[in-house]
PDB file of C-alpha atoms and ligand atoms in Angstrom:
ATOM      1  CA  MET A   1      46.332 117.336 102.907  1.00  0.00           C
ATOM      2  CA  ASN A   2      47.118 120.967 103.691  1.00  0.00           C
ATOM      3  CA  PRO A   3      50.243 121.928 105.656  1.00  0.00           C
ATOM      4  CA  PRO A   4      48.665 122.545 109.098  1.00  0.00           C
ATOM      5  CA  ASP A   5      47.044 119.088 109.091  1.00  0.00           C
ATOM      6  CA  ARG A   6      50.246 117.520 107.971  1.00  0.00           C
ATOM      7  CA  ASN A   7      52.054 119.125 110.886  1.00  0.00           C
ATOM      8  CA  LEU A   8      49.379 118.102 113.308  1.00  0.00           C
ATOM      9  CA  LEU A   9      49.536 114.510 112.148  1.00  0.00           C
ATOM     10  CA  SER A  10      53.323 114.460 112.076  1.00  0.00           C
ATOM     11  CA  ARG A  11      53.527 115.645 115.628  1.00  0.00           C
ATOM     12  CA  ARG A  12      51.014 113.082 116.786  1.00  0.00           C
ATOM     13  CA  GLY A  13      52.751 110.537 114.590  1.00  0.00           C
ATOM     14  CA  PHE A  14      55.971 111.233 116.452  1.00  0.00           C
ATOM     15  CA  CYS A  15      54.393 109.548 119.408  1.00  0.00           C
ATOM     16  CA  LEU A  16      52.660 106.635 117.749  1.00  0.00           C
ATOM     17  CA  CYS A  17      55.448 104.612 119.343  1.00  0.00           C
ATOM     18  CA  CYS A  18      53.808 105.387 122.667  1.00  0.00           C
ATOM     19  CA  VAL A  19      50.416 104.012 121.685  1.00  0.00           C
ATOM     20  CA  GLY A  20      49.205 101.944 124.602  1.00  0.00           C
ATOM     21  CA  GLY A  21      52.435 102.695 126.432  1.00  0.00           C
ATOM     22  CA  ALA A  22      54.043 105.497 128.376  1.00  0.00           C
ATOM     23  CA  ALA A  23      52.403 108.867 128.763  1.00  0.00           C
ATOM     24  CA  PHE A  24      53.165 111.472 126.170  1.00  0.00           C
ATOM     25  CA  THR A  25      54.228 114.616 127.952  1.00  0.00           C
ATOM     26  CA  SER A  26      54.723 117.532 125.662  1.00  0.00           C
ATOM     27  CA  GLY A  27      54.282 121.159 126.537  1.00  0.00           C
ATOM     28  CA  TRP A  28      53.594 122.304 123.014  1.00  0.00           C
ATOM     29  CA  LEU A  29      50.376 120.509 122.142  1.00  0.00           C
ATOM     30  CA  THR A  30      47.422 122.857 121.801  1.00  0.00           C
ATOM     31  CA  PRO A  31      44.344 122.010 123.918  1.00  0.00           C
ATOM     32  CA  ARG A  32      42.709 120.551 120.804  1.00  0.00           C
ATOM     33  CA  GLU A  33      45.731 118.377 120.111  1.00  0.00           C
ATOM     34  CA  SER A  34      45.957 117.250 123.714  1.00  0.00           C
ATOM     35  CA  TYR A  35      42.341 116.216 123.562  1.00  0.00           C
ATOM     36  CA  ALA A  36      42.975 114.341 120.330  1.00  0.00           C
ATOM     37  CA  GLU A  37      46.055 112.780 121.907  1.00  0.00           C
ATOM     38  CA  ALA A  38      43.940 111.396 124.692  1.00  0.00           C
ATOM     39  CA  ARG A  39      41.458 109.952 122.210  1.00  0.00           C
ATOM     40  CA  GLY A  40      44.049 108.368 119.933  1.00  0.00           C
ATOM     41  CA  ILE A  41      45.216 108.525 116.370  1.00  0.00           C
ATOM     42  CA  VAL A  42      41.956 107.466 114.727  1.00  0.00           C
ATOM     43  CA  SER A  43      40.038 110.276 116.382  1.00  0.00           C
ATOM     44  CA  LEU A  44      42.757 112.725 115.448  1.00  0.00           C
ATOM     45  CA  ILE A  45      42.593 111.699 111.789  1.00  0.00           C
ATOM     46  CA  LYS A  46      38.822 112.169 111.888  1.00  0.00           C
ATOM     47  CA  ASP A  47      39.191 115.614 113.488  1.00  0.00           C
ATOM     48  CA  SER A  48      41.726 116.544 110.860  1.00  0.00           C
ATOM     49  CA  ALA A  49      39.456 115.404 108.004  1.00  0.00           C
ATOM     50  CA  ALA A  50      36.531 117.387 109.431  1.00  0.00           C
ATOM     51  CA  ALA A  51      38.550 120.589 109.092  1.00  0.00           C
ATOM     52  CA  SER A  52      40.262 119.786 105.773  1.00  0.00           C
ATOM     53  CA  PRO A  53      39.135 121.247 102.459  1.00  0.00           C
ATOM     54  CA  ILE A  54      38.830 118.832  99.545  1.00  0.00           C
ATOM     55  CA  VAL A  55      41.242 119.468  96.687  1.00  0.00           C
ATOM     56  CA  THR A  56      40.163 118.172  93.270  1.00  0.00           C
ATOM     57  CA  HIS A  57      42.769 116.997  90.744  1.00  0.00           C
ATOM     58  CA  SER A  58      41.463 116.437  87.213  1.00  0.00           C
ATOM     59  CA  LEU A  59      43.236 113.560  85.474  1.00  0.00           C
ATOM     60  CA  ARG A  60      41.842 112.395  82.098  1.00  0.00           C
ATOM     61  CA  SER A  61      38.913 110.523  80.501  1.00  0.00           C
ATOM     62  CA  GLY A  62      36.425 111.851  83.067  1.00  0.00           C
ATOM     63  CA  ILE A  63      38.474 110.730  86.052  1.00  0.00           C
ATOM     64  CA  SER A  64      39.440 112.984  88.959  1.00  0.00           C
ATOM     65  CA  VAL A  65      41.004 112.505  92.381  1.00  0.00           C
ATOM     66  CA  LEU A  66      39.660 114.131  95.534  1.00  0.00           C
ATOM     67  CA  GLU A  67      42.242 114.738  98.246  1.00  0.00           C
ATOM     68  CA  GLY A  68      41.602 115.654 101.874  1.00  0.00           C
ATOM     69  CA  SER A  69      39.314 113.022 103.411  1.00  0.00           C
ATOM     70  CA  GLY A  70      41.530 110.182 104.603  1.00  0.00           C
ATOM     71  CA  GLY A  71      42.604 108.125 101.576  1.00  0.00           C
ATOM     72  CA  ASN A  72      42.660 109.563  98.070  1.00  0.00           C
ATOM     73  CA  ILE A  73      39.291 109.183  96.331  1.00  0.00           C
ATOM     74  CA  ALA A  74      39.025 108.587  92.559  1.00  0.00           C
ATOM     75  CA  VAL A  75      35.843 109.609  90.747  1.00  0.00           C
ATOM     76  CA  LEU A  76      34.751 108.608  87.234  1.00  0.00           C
ATOM     77  CA  THR A  77      31.885 110.728  85.917  1.00  0.00           C
ATOM     78  CA  GLY A  78      29.556 110.011  83.006  1.00  0.00           C
ATOM     79  CA  PRO A  79      26.018 109.096  81.958  1.00  0.00           C
ATOM     80  CA  ASP A  80      25.967 105.990  84.187  1.00  0.00           C
ATOM     81  CA  GLY A  81      26.526 108.238  87.197  1.00  0.00           C
ATOM     82  CA  LYS A  82      29.481 108.906  89.423  1.00  0.00           C
ATOM     83  CA  VAL A  83      31.693 105.939  90.243  1.00  0.00           C
ATOM     84  CA  LEU A  84      33.836 106.453  93.351  1.00  0.00           C
ATOM     85  CA  VAL A  85      36.894 104.512  94.405  1.00  0.00           C
ATOM     86  CA  ASP A  86      36.981 104.858  98.191  1.00  0.00           C
ATOM     87  CA  ALA A  87      34.666 106.782 100.439  1.00  0.00           C
ATOM     88  CA  GLY A  88      36.869 108.830 102.725  1.00  0.00           C
ATOM     89  CA  ILE A  89      35.812 109.721 106.245  1.00  0.00           C
ATOM     90  CA  SER A  90      32.170 110.497 106.969  1.00  0.00           C
ATOM     91  CA  VAL A  91      32.882 113.814 108.710  1.00  0.00           C
ATOM     92  CA  SER A  92      34.010 115.149 105.303  1.00  0.00           C
ATOM     93  CA  ARG A  93      30.551 114.681 103.851  1.00  0.00           C
ATOM     94  CA  PRO A  94      29.803 118.422 103.435  1.00  0.00           C
ATOM     95  CA  GLN A  95      33.111 119.133 101.663  1.00  0.00           C
ATOM     96  CA  LEU A  96      32.903 115.955  99.556  1.00  0.00           C
ATOM     97  CA  THR A  97      29.313 116.644  98.554  1.00  0.00           C
ATOM     98  CA  LYS A  98      30.377 120.058  97.300  1.00  0.00           C
ATOM     99  CA  ALA A  99      33.442 118.716  95.461  1.00  0.00           C
ATOM    100  CA  LEU A 100      31.388 115.940  93.819  1.00  0.00           C
ATOM    101  CA  ALA A 101      28.744 118.458  92.717  1.00  0.00           C
ATOM    102  CA  THR A 102      31.348 120.529  90.905  1.00  0.00           C
ATOM    103  CA  LEU A 103      32.275 117.436  88.836  1.00  0.00           C
ATOM    104  CA  GLY A 104      28.803 117.326  87.267  1.00  0.00           C
ATOM    105  CA  ARG A 105      25.106 116.770  87.936  1.00  0.00           C
ATOM    106  CA  GLU A 106      25.173 112.979  87.632  1.00  0.00           C
ATOM    107  CA  PRO A 107      24.033 111.050  90.704  1.00  0.00           C
ATOM    108  CA  ILE A 108      26.416 108.903  92.739  1.00  0.00           C
ATOM    109  CA  THR A 109      25.740 105.334  91.581  1.00  0.00           C
ATOM    110  CA  HIS A 110      28.750 103.146  92.460  1.00  0.00           C
ATOM    111  CA  LEU A 111      31.397 102.953  95.159  1.00  0.00           C
ATOM    112  CA  VAL A 112      34.370 100.587  95.180  1.00  0.00           C
ATOM    113  CA  ASN A 113      36.361 100.149  98.420  1.00  0.00           C
ATOM    114  CA  THR A 114      40.088  99.453  97.925  1.00  0.00           C
ATOM    115  CA  HIS A 115      40.141  97.834 101.407  1.00  0.00           C
ATOM    116  CA  TRP A 116      38.281  97.962 104.710  1.00  0.00           C
ATOM    117  CA  HIS A 117      40.131 100.720 106.623  1.00  0.00           C
ATOM    118  CA  PHE A 118      38.044 103.546 108.085  1.00  0.00           C
ATOM    119  CA  ASP A 119      39.853 106.267 106.159  1.00  0.00           C
ATOM    120  CA  HIS A 120      38.653 104.553 102.939  1.00  0.00           C
ATOM    121  CA  ALA A 121      35.273 103.118 103.987  1.00  0.00           C
ATOM    122  CA  ASP A 122      33.925 105.295 106.818  1.00  0.00           C
ATOM    123  CA  GLY A 123      31.924 107.281 104.245  1.00  0.00           C
ATOM    124  CA  ASN A 124      30.214 104.110 102.930  1.00  0.00           C
ATOM    125  CA  GLU A 125      26.995 104.700 104.872  1.00  0.00           C
ATOM    126  CA  TRP A 126      26.273 108.207 103.589  1.00  0.00           C
ATOM    127  CA  LEU A 127      27.356 107.358 100.050  1.00  0.00           C
ATOM    128  CA  HIS A 128      25.054 104.337 100.041  1.00  0.00           C
ATOM    129  CA  ALA A 129      22.234 106.550 101.298  1.00  0.00           C
ATOM    130  CA  ALA A 130      23.080 108.958  98.460  1.00  0.00           C
ATOM    131  CA  GLY A 131      22.625 106.133  95.930  1.00  0.00           C
ATOM    132  CA  ALA A 132      25.864 104.171  95.687  1.00  0.00           C
ATOM    133  CA  LYS A 133      25.993 100.428  95.240  1.00  0.00           C
ATOM    134  CA  ILE A 134      29.082  99.285  97.136  1.00  0.00           C
ATOM    135  CA  ILE A 135      31.512  96.776  95.621  1.00  0.00           C
ATOM    136  CA  ALA A 136      34.572  95.280  97.371  1.00  0.00           C
ATOM    137  CA  GLN A 137      36.688  92.215  97.953  1.00  0.00           C
ATOM    138  CA  ALA A 138      35.068  89.634 100.258  1.00  0.00           C
ATOM    139  CA  ASN A 139      37.444  90.350 103.168  1.00  0.00           C
ATOM    140  CA  THR A 140      36.443  94.022 103.125  1.00  0.00           C
ATOM    141  CA  LYS A 141      32.827  92.996 103.656  1.00  0.00           C
ATOM    142  CA  LYS A 142      33.862  90.636 106.427  1.00  0.00           C
ATOM    143  CA  HIS A 143      35.902  93.248 108.303  1.00  0.00           C
ATOM    144  CA  LEU A 144      33.255  95.952 107.920  1.00  0.00           C
ATOM    145  CA  SER A 145      30.625  93.561 109.285  1.00  0.00           C
ATOM    146  CA  GLU A 146      32.426  92.713 112.533  1.00  0.00           C
ATOM    147  CA  VAL A 147      34.096  94.502 115.426  1.00  0.00           C
ATOM    148  CA  GLN A 148      37.644  94.907 114.219  1.00  0.00           C
ATOM    149  CA  ARG A 149      40.613  95.601 116.460  1.00  0.00           C
ATOM    150  CA  VAL A 150      43.729  97.197 114.966  1.00  0.00           C
ATOM    151  CA  GLU A 151      46.473  96.692 117.555  1.00  0.00           C
ATOM    152  CA  ASP A 152      48.885  99.255 116.161  1.00  0.00           C
ATOM    153  CA  TRP A 153      46.203 101.967 116.294  1.00  0.00           C
ATOM    154  CA  ASP A 154      44.962 100.745 119.685  1.00  0.00           C
ATOM    155  CA  TYR A 155      41.446 101.013 118.333  1.00  0.00           C
ATOM    156  CA  ASN A 156      38.319  98.860 118.067  1.00  0.00           C
ATOM    157  CA  PHE A 157      36.230  99.617 114.995  1.00  0.00           C
ATOM    158  CA  LEU A 158      32.515  98.910 115.239  1.00  0.00           C
ATOM    159  CA  PRO A 159      30.722  97.255 112.315  1.00  0.00           C
ATOM    160  CA  LEU A 160      29.121  99.599 109.796  1.00  0.00           C
ATOM    161  CA  SER A 161      25.339  99.657 109.587  1.00  0.00           C
ATOM    162  CA  ARG A 162      23.808  97.504 106.858  1.00  0.00           C
ATOM    163  CA  GLY A 163      23.769 100.246 104.228  1.00  0.00           C
ATOM    164  CA  GLY A 164      27.548 100.721 104.539  1.00  0.00           C
ATOM    165  CA  ILE A 165      28.377  97.049 103.978  1.00  0.00           C
ATOM    166  CA  PRO A 166      29.396  96.161 100.389  1.00  0.00           C
ATOM    167  CA  SER A 167      26.495  94.434  98.617  1.00  0.00           C
ATOM    168  CA  GLU A 168      28.554  93.036  95.761  1.00  0.00           C
ATOM    169  CA  VAL A 169      31.725  91.135  96.617  1.00  0.00           C
ATOM    170  CA  PHE A 170      34.280  89.045  94.777  1.00  0.00           C
ATOM    171  CA  THR A 171      37.281  86.935  95.736  1.00  0.00           C
ATOM    172  CA  VAL A 172      39.991  87.260  93.065  1.00  0.00           C
ATOM    173  CA  ASP A 173      38.867  89.717  90.417  1.00  0.00           C
ATOM    174  CA  HIS A 174      35.855  91.458  89.002  1.00  0.00           C
ATOM    175  CA  LYS A 175      35.041  93.548  85.921  1.00  0.00           C
ATOM    176  CA  LEU A 176      32.728  96.532  85.517  1.00  0.00           C
ATOM    177  CA  LYS A 177      31.753  98.478  82.413  1.00  0.00           C
ATOM    178  CA  LEU A 178      30.548 101.942  83.408  1.00  0.00           C
ATOM    179  CA  ASN A 179      30.557 105.249  81.538  1.00  0.00           C
ATOM    180  CA  GLY A 180      32.246 103.463  78.651  1.00  0.00           C
ATOM    181  CA  ALA A 181      35.209 102.550  80.842  1.00  0.00           C
ATOM    182  CA  SER A 182      36.498  99.025  81.409  1.00  0.00           C
ATOM    183  CA  ILE A 183      37.135  98.893  85.140  1.00  0.00           C
ATOM    184  CA  GLY A 184      39.134  95.971  86.508  1.00  0.00           C
ATOM    185  CA  LEU A 185      39.152  95.109  90.213  1.00  0.00           C
ATOM    186  CA  LYS A 186      41.909  92.756  91.339  1.00  0.00           C
ATOM    187  CA  HIS A 187      42.780  91.320  94.755  1.00  0.00           C
ATOM    188  CA  TYR A 188      46.457  91.517  95.709  1.00  0.00           C
ATOM    189  CA  GLY A 189      46.361  88.743  98.271  1.00  0.00           C
ATOM    190  CA  PRO A 190      47.791  89.726 101.668  1.00  0.00           C
ATOM    191  CA  ALA A 191      49.484  93.166 101.318  1.00  0.00           C
ATOM    192  CA  HIS A 192      48.626  96.210 103.485  1.00  0.00           C
ATOM    193  CA  THR A 193      45.655  94.154 104.789  1.00  0.00           C
ATOM    194  CA  ASP A 194      44.092  90.940 103.465  1.00  0.00           C
ATOM    195  CA  SER A 195      41.428  92.905 101.570  1.00  0.00           C
ATOM    196  CA  ASP A 196      43.371  95.211  99.217  1.00  0.00           C
ATOM    197  CA  ILE A 197      42.461  95.526  95.555  1.00  0.00           C
ATOM    198  CA  SER A 198      43.677  97.565  92.611  1.00  0.00           C
ATOM    199  CA  VAL A 199      41.126  99.410  90.498  1.00  0.00           C
ATOM    200  CA  THR A 200      42.237  99.861  86.883  1.00  0.00           C
ATOM    201  CA  PHE A 201      40.607 102.138  84.330  1.00  0.00           C
ATOM    202  CA  ALA A 202      41.920 100.420  81.206  1.00  0.00           C
ATOM    203  CA  GLU A 203      41.293 102.992  78.445  1.00  0.00           C
ATOM    204  CA  ALA A 204      42.431 105.928  80.583  1.00  0.00           C
ATOM    205  CA  ASN A 205      45.497 103.986  81.768  1.00  0.00           C
ATOM    206  CA  ILE A 206      44.860 105.024  85.366  1.00  0.00           C
ATOM    207  CA  VAL A 207      45.061 102.733  88.375  1.00  0.00           C
ATOM    208  CA  HIS A 208      44.092 103.322  92.014  1.00  0.00           C
ATOM    209  CA  VAL A 209      46.324 101.039  94.057  1.00  0.00           C
ATOM    210  CA  GLY A 210      44.867 101.816  97.489  1.00  0.00           C
ATOM    211  CA  ASP A 211      47.176 101.580 100.474  1.00  0.00           C
ATOM    212  CA  THR A 212      49.671  99.289  98.751  1.00  0.00           C
ATOM    213  CA  PHE A 213      51.385 102.593  97.826  1.00  0.00           C
ATOM    214  CA  TRP A 214      51.960 105.626 100.040  1.00  0.00           C
ATOM    215  CA  ASN A 215      53.548 108.241  97.825  1.00  0.00           C
ATOM    216  CA  GLY A 216      56.625 109.737  99.489  1.00  0.00           C
ATOM    217  CA  ILE A 217      55.715 108.659 103.046  1.00  0.00           C
ATOM    218  CA  TYR A 218      56.243 105.524 105.131  1.00  0.00           C
ATOM    219  CA  PRO A 219      53.165 103.295 104.904  1.00  0.00           C
ATOM    220  CA  PHE A 220      51.080 101.776 107.641  1.00  0.00           C
ATOM    221  CA  ILE A 221      50.917  97.963 107.484  1.00  0.00           C
ATOM    222  CA  ASP A 222      47.984  96.319 109.245  1.00  0.00           C
ATOM    223  CA  TYR A 223      49.154  92.997 110.641  1.00  0.00           C
ATOM    224  CA  SER A 224      45.875  92.720 112.590  1.00  0.00           C
ATOM    225  CA  THR A 225      44.015  91.969 109.371  1.00  0.00           C
ATOM    226  CA  GLY A 226      46.588  90.103 107.323  1.00  0.00           C
ATOM    227  CA  GLY A 227      49.065  92.747 106.143  1.00  0.00           C
ATOM    228  CA  SER A 228      52.845  92.296 106.166  1.00  0.00           C
ATOM    229  CA  ILE A 229      56.005  93.927 104.840  1.00  0.00           C
ATOM    230  CA  ASP A 230      56.517  91.045 102.416  1.00  0.00           C
ATOM    231  CA  GLY A 231      52.935  91.430 101.224  1.00  0.00           C
ATOM    232  CA  MET A 232      53.549  95.154 100.659  1.00  0.00           C
ATOM    233  CA  ILE A 233      56.657  94.377  98.582  1.00  0.00           C
ATOM    234  CA  ALA A 234      54.794  91.727  96.566  1.00  0.00           C
ATOM    235  CA  ALA A 235      51.984  94.210  95.896  1.00  0.00           C
ATOM    236  CA  SER A 236      54.512  96.842  94.801  1.00  0.00           C
ATOM    237  CA  ASP A 237      56.031  94.346  92.368  1.00  0.00           C
ATOM    238  CA  ALA A 238      52.553  93.543  91.035  1.00  0.00           C
ATOM    239  CA  ASN A 239      51.871  97.274  90.613  1.00  0.00           C
ATOM    240  CA  LEU A 240      55.132  97.763  88.729  1.00  0.00           C
ATOM    241  CA  ALA A 241      54.338  94.817  86.464  1.00  0.00           C
ATOM    242  CA  ALA A 242      50.866  96.183  85.712  1.00  0.00           C
ATOM    243  CA  THR A 243      51.885  99.756  84.805  1.00  0.00           C
ATOM    244  CA  THR A 244      53.920 101.666  82.226  1.00  0.00           C
ATOM    245  CA  ALA A 245      55.633 105.050  82.157  1.00  0.00           C
ATOM    246  CA  ASP A 246      52.350 106.565  80.921  1.00  0.00           C
ATOM    247  CA  THR A 247      50.133 105.127  83.664  1.00  0.00           C
ATOM    248  CA  ILE A 248      48.721 107.580  86.188  1.00  0.00           C
ATOM    249  CA  ILE A 249      48.978 105.828  89.552  1.00  0.00           C
ATOM    250  CA  ILE A 250      46.737 106.977  92.405  1.00  0.00           C
ATOM    251  CA  PRO A 251      48.236 106.047  95.787  1.00  0.00           C
ATOM    252  CA  GLY A 252      46.147 105.552  98.910  1.00  0.00           C
ATOM    253  CA  HIS A 253      48.022 108.374 100.640  1.00  0.00           C
ATOM    254  CA  GLY A 254      50.491 111.076  99.685  1.00  0.00           C
ATOM    255  CA  ASN A 255      50.478 113.217  96.550  1.00  0.00           C
ATOM    256  CA  PRO A 256      47.498 111.713  94.699  1.00  0.00           C
ATOM    257  CA  VAL A 257      48.757 111.973  91.128  1.00  0.00           C
ATOM    258  CA  SER A 258      51.714 109.649  90.838  1.00  0.00           C
ATOM    259  CA  ASN A 259      53.625 107.528  88.367  1.00  0.00           C
ATOM    260  CA  ARG A 260      55.726 104.434  87.937  1.00  0.00           C
ATOM    261  CA  ALA A 261      59.020 106.161  88.801  1.00  0.00           C
ATOM    262  CA  GLU A 262      57.690 107.201  92.226  1.00  0.00           C
ATOM    263  CA  LEU A 263      56.213 103.748  92.740  1.00  0.00           C
ATOM    264  CA  GLN A 264      59.592 102.184  91.928  1.00  0.00           C
ATOM    265  CA  GLU A 265      61.235 104.431  94.527  1.00  0.00           C
ATOM    266  CA  PHE A 266      58.645 103.344  97.117  1.00  0.00           C
ATOM    267  CA  ARG A 267      59.242  99.667  96.330  1.00  0.00           C
ATOM    268  CA  ASP A 268      63.040 100.077  96.540  1.00  0.00           C
ATOM    269  CA  MET A 269      62.672 101.855  99.901  1.00  0.00           C
ATOM    270  CA  LEU A 270      60.558  98.974 101.261  1.00  0.00           C
ATOM    271  CA  VAL A 271      63.076  96.367 100.096  1.00  0.00           C
ATOM    272  CA  ALA A 272      66.111  98.238 101.480  1.00  0.00           C
ATOM    273  CA  ILE A 273      64.540  98.796 104.903  1.00  0.00           C
ATOM    274  CA  ARG A 274      63.251  95.247 105.048  1.00  0.00           C
ATOM    275  CA  ASP A 275      66.808  93.989 104.433  1.00  0.00           C
ATOM    276  CA  ASN A 276      68.286  96.295 107.082  1.00  0.00           C
ATOM    277  CA  VAL A 277      65.720  95.302 109.696  1.00  0.00           C
ATOM    278  CA  ALA A 278      65.977  91.585 108.881  1.00  0.00           C
ATOM    279  CA  LYS A 279      69.770  91.674 109.369  1.00  0.00           C
ATOM    280  CA  LEU A 280      69.411  93.298 112.783  1.00  0.00           C
ATOM    281  CA  LYS A 281      66.696  90.879 113.872  1.00  0.00           C
ATOM    282  CA  LYS A 282      68.812  87.948 112.715  1.00  0.00           C
ATOM    283  CA  GLN A 283      71.659  89.228 114.908  1.00  0.00           C
ATOM    284  CA  GLY A 284      69.299  88.789 117.832  1.00  0.00           C
ATOM    285  CA  ARG A 285      68.458  92.450 118.373  1.00  0.00           C
ATOM    286  CA  SER A 286      65.206  93.177 120.141  1.00  0.00           C
ATOM    287  CA  ARG A 287      62.577  95.371 118.541  1.00  0.00           C
ATOM    288  CA  GLU A 288      63.676  98.447 120.489  1.00  0.00           C
ATOM    289  CA  GLU A 289      67.378  97.749 119.839  1.00  0.00           C
ATOM    290  CA  THR A 290      66.514  97.551 116.150  1.00  0.00           C
ATOM    291  CA  VAL A 291      64.714 100.906 116.290  1.00  0.00           C
ATOM    292  CA  ALA A 292      67.744 102.400 118.115  1.00  0.00           C
ATOM    293  CA  ALA A 293      70.036 101.182 115.310  1.00  0.00           C
ATOM    294  CA  LYS A 294      68.084 103.434 112.892  1.00  0.00           C
ATOM    295  CA  PRO A 295      67.748 101.033 109.940  1.00  0.00           C
ATOM    296  CA  THR A 296      65.662 103.627 108.083  1.00  0.00           C
ATOM    297  CA  ALA A 297      68.145 106.514 108.497  1.00  0.00           C
ATOM    298  CA  ALA A 298      68.990 106.867 104.794  1.00  0.00           C
ATOM    299  CA  PHE A 299      65.289 107.304 103.975  1.00  0.00           C
ATOM    300  CA  ASP A 300      63.924 109.339 106.879  1.00  0.00           C
ATOM    301  CA  ALA A 301      64.381 112.833 105.437  1.00  0.00           C
ATOM    302  CA  LYS A 302      62.148 111.977 102.493  1.00  0.00           C
ATOM    303  CA  TRP A 303      59.766 109.311 103.823  1.00  0.00           C
ATOM    304  CA  GLY A 304      59.570 109.966 107.560  1.00  0.00           C
ATOM    305  CA  GLN A 305      57.631 113.229 107.550  1.00  0.00           C
ATOM    306  CA  PHE A 306      54.061 111.983 107.975  1.00  0.00           C
ATOM    307  CA  VAL A 307      51.963 109.905 110.370  1.00  0.00           C
ATOM    308  CA  ILE A 308      54.155 106.811 110.274  1.00  0.00           C
ATOM    309  CA  ASP A 309      57.467 108.017 111.710  1.00  0.00           C
ATOM    310  CA  PRO A 310      60.791 106.113 111.379  1.00  0.00           C
ATOM    311  CA  GLY A 311      60.483 104.292 114.709  1.00  0.00           C
ATOM    312  CA  PHE A 312      56.915 103.231 114.062  1.00  0.00           C
ATOM    313  CA  PHE A 313      57.718 102.024 110.558  1.00  0.00           C
ATOM    314  CA  THR A 314      60.739 100.082 111.832  1.00  0.00           C
ATOM    315  CA  ARG A 315      58.488  98.313 114.360  1.00  0.00           C
ATOM    316  CA  LEU A 316      56.036  97.411 111.605  1.00  0.00           C
ATOM    317  CA  VAL A 317      58.790  95.921 109.449  1.00  0.00           C
ATOM    318  CA  TYR A 318      60.387  94.123 112.430  1.00  0.00           C
ATOM    319  CA  GLN A 319      57.093  92.376 113.099  1.00  0.00           C
ATOM    320  CA  GLY A 320      57.149  90.773 109.647  1.00  0.00           C
ATOM    321  CA  VAL A 321      60.754  89.643 109.127  1.00  0.00           C
TER     322      VAL A 321
HETATM  323 ZN1   ZN B 401      44.673 101.418 104.908  1.00  0.00          ZN
END
C-alpha cells in the first residue's frame, strides 16, 4: 500500500475505537475522508483500493505477489493458466487486470480464497466471470452465501452472487496439481476467522498464510465468524512448524514478501500482548481500563501504525482471554 493510503487508513484506524459509538470530531479530515468516515471503515478501504496502484513482486518458480487491493494476492502462472490466491477488492479490477496481463498471456483459470473476508473475496465475481474456478474451505462458501455481520467493523456484508461463490470446497485439506506445482490447501481451524487456510506451493517453498499473519502490523481478529486471539496464536505456531528459513511467507497484509523470522516476531508479539491483557482482565479490569493500562505499549511503535491501532487491538485480545 502506498504511503498516502497508509496514512489515510491509519488516521481512520485511530478512531476504530469509536465504531458504533461517540462521534468522531476532527478538524483535519479532508471532505473525502469525512465522507468515508460517515460510511465506515469498509467503505474507506474500498475507496482506498480504488485509488491504489498494484505493485507486483516477483518471487520464484512462476509465482508473484500483487499488492494494493486489500489482501496480498499470490499468482502462479503457467500453461494451465493463472492460479490466484485471493481476489482483492472488486474496485481494483482495472489495475489488477493490467497487472495480471503483464505476468503473461495465460487466461485466469483458478482462484483460491484464503478466507471469506471482503478484502480477499470481493473480487470473486469478476474473476469468476473472467474464467476462474473458485476453491475454498467450506466455511468460506457458507459466509459468502449469507448476510454476514462483522460487529467490530459495524458492517453487514451481503451474499455474493452465484458466480462469486466457491464451487469447489473442502473441510480439512485439499491438493491441486497445476502448472507443475503441488499446491496444498490446509484449514487452520478457528484462527482469524473459522474459514482460514494456508496455501503451500511445495516445490517453490512458498506459502500464503492469509490473515493468520499481518506482517509488522497489529492484525484484525474476527470474533463474529469464529476468530480468536488463541486461534491466531495456534495458527502462528502451525505456520512456524510448517516453514523453514528458506520459505517465502506471504502474509495477508503488510509487506508481502516475508519470512520465518518476521513470522516468529509476529507470534511472539501476539503471545506477549495476550499475556499482558489476560493478567489485567484477571485482576478484574474492565475493557476500557485494560486499554488505559496500555498492555501493548512495548510494541506500538512497530506494530501500531496501520488500521488496527493499539486500543482496537487491545479490545480484540480482551474479548478472547
Ligand atoms: Zn481477513
